[in-house]
XYZ file of C-alpha atoms in Angstrom:
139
model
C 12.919 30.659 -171.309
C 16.120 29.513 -168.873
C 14.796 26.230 -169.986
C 15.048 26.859 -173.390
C 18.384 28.457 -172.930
C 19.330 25.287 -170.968
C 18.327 23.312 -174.021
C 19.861 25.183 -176.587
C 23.305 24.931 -174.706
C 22.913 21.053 -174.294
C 22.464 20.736 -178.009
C 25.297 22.723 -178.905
C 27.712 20.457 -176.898
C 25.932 17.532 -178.074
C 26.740 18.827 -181.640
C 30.785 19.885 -180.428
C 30.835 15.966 -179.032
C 29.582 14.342 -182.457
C 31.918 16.764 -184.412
C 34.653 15.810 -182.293
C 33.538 11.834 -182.257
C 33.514 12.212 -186.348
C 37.237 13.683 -185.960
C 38.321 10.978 -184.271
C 36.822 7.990 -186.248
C 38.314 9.710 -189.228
C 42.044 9.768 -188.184
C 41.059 5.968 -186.744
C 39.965 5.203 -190.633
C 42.971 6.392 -192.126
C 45.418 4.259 -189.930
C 43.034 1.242 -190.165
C 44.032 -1.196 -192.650
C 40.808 -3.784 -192.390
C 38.242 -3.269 -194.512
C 35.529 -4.891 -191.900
C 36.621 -1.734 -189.772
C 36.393 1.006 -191.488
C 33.132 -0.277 -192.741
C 32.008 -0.068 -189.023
C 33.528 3.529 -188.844
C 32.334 4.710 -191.876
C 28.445 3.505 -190.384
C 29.403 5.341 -187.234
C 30.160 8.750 -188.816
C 27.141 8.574 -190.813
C 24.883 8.013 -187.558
C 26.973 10.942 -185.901
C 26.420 12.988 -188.783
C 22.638 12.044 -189.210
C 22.218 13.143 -185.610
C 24.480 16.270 -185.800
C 22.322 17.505 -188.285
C 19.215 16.740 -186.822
C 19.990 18.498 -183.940
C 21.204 21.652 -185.504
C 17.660 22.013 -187.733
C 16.457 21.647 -184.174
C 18.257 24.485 -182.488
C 17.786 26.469 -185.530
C 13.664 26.073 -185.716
C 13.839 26.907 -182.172
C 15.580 29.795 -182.379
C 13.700 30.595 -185.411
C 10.103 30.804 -183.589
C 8.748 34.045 -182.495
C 8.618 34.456 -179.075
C 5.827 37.179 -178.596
C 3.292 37.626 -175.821
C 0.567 36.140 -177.488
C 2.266 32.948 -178.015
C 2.848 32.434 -174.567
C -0.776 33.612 -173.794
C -2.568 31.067 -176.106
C -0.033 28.171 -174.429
C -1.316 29.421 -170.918
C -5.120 29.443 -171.885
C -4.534 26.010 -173.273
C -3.215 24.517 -170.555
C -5.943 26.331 -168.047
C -8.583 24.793 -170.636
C -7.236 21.279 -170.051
C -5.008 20.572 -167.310
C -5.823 16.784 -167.512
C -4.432 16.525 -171.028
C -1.207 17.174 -170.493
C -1.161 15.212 -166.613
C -2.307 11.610 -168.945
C 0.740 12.146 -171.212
C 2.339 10.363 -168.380
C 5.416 12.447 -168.921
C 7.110 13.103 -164.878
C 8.991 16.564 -166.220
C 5.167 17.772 -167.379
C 3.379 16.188 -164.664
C 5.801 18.065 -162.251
C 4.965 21.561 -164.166
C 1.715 20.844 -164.002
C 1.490 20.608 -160.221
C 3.881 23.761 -159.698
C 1.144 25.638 -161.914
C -1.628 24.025 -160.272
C -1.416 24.652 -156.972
C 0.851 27.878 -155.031
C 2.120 26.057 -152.132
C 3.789 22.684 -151.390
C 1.428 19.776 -149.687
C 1.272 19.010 -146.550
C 0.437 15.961 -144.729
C -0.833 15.528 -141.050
C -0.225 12.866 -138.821
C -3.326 12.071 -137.580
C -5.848 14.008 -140.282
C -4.070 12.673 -143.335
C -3.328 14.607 -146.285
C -4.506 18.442 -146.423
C -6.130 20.712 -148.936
C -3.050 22.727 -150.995
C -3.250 26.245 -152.358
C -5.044 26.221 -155.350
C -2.667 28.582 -157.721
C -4.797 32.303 -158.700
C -5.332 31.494 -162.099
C -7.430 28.282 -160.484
C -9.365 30.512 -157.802
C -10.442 33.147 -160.749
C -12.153 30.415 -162.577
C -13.720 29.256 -159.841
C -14.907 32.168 -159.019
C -16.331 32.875 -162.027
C -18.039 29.822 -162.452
C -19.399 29.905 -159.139
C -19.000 26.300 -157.837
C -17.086 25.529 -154.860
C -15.230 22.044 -155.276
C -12.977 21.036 -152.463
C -9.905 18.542 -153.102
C -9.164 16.990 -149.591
C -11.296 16.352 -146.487
């Protein structure tokens, strides 16, 4: 949710720059006298607009969506159902989450032994306990 909020704040500056970007290409158009540039501004302002309002349809769907307790239950149980999934996107933020999630403790590395086995995070042990098998990670 800070995340989110994080987000949410970026975009709105992001949206204050363009505004302020279109505001400034507009006084630059009316004291330009060449057509060649204010052809060039008048391209600019459309990209800045395009992207303004892209990016206020996406803070308002996201502050549009319900955030209840089943929603963030069903994103949970999807990513305990597939882990892998989301680690092959290849994406560093999500491969980063998925670690935190995955395991409860940082890793740690011996001199001589090599790498060690890391806390597996609870959700992790309950399955495995359920299921029975014992799998170990790291010599």
């Amino acid at each position: 949710m800070a995340q989110a909020k994080d987000t949410a704040r970026l975009t709105k500056r992001q949206i204050a720059d363009a505004e302020s970007q279109i505001e400034a290409l507009l006084s630059r158009i009316m004291q330009a006298s060449n057509d060649a540039v204010i052809g060039a501004y008048e391209n600019k302002i459309t990209e800045l607009e395009k992207s303004k309002v892209l990016m206020t349809e996406n803070l308002a769907e996201k502050a549009s969506k319900p955030k209840r307790y089943e929603d963030y239950l069903e994103l949970s149980l999807r990513f305990l159902s597939s882990p892998w999934k989301i680690w092959e996107s290849g994406d560093a933020s999500l491969r980063r989450i998925v670690l935190r999630l995955g395991f409860s403790g940082g890793f740690s590395y011996h001199r001589i032994d090599g790498p060690r086995t890391p806390q597996i995070a609870l959700p992790f042990k309950a399955l495995g306990m359920l299921s029975g098998v014992q799998n170990l990670m790291v010599l």
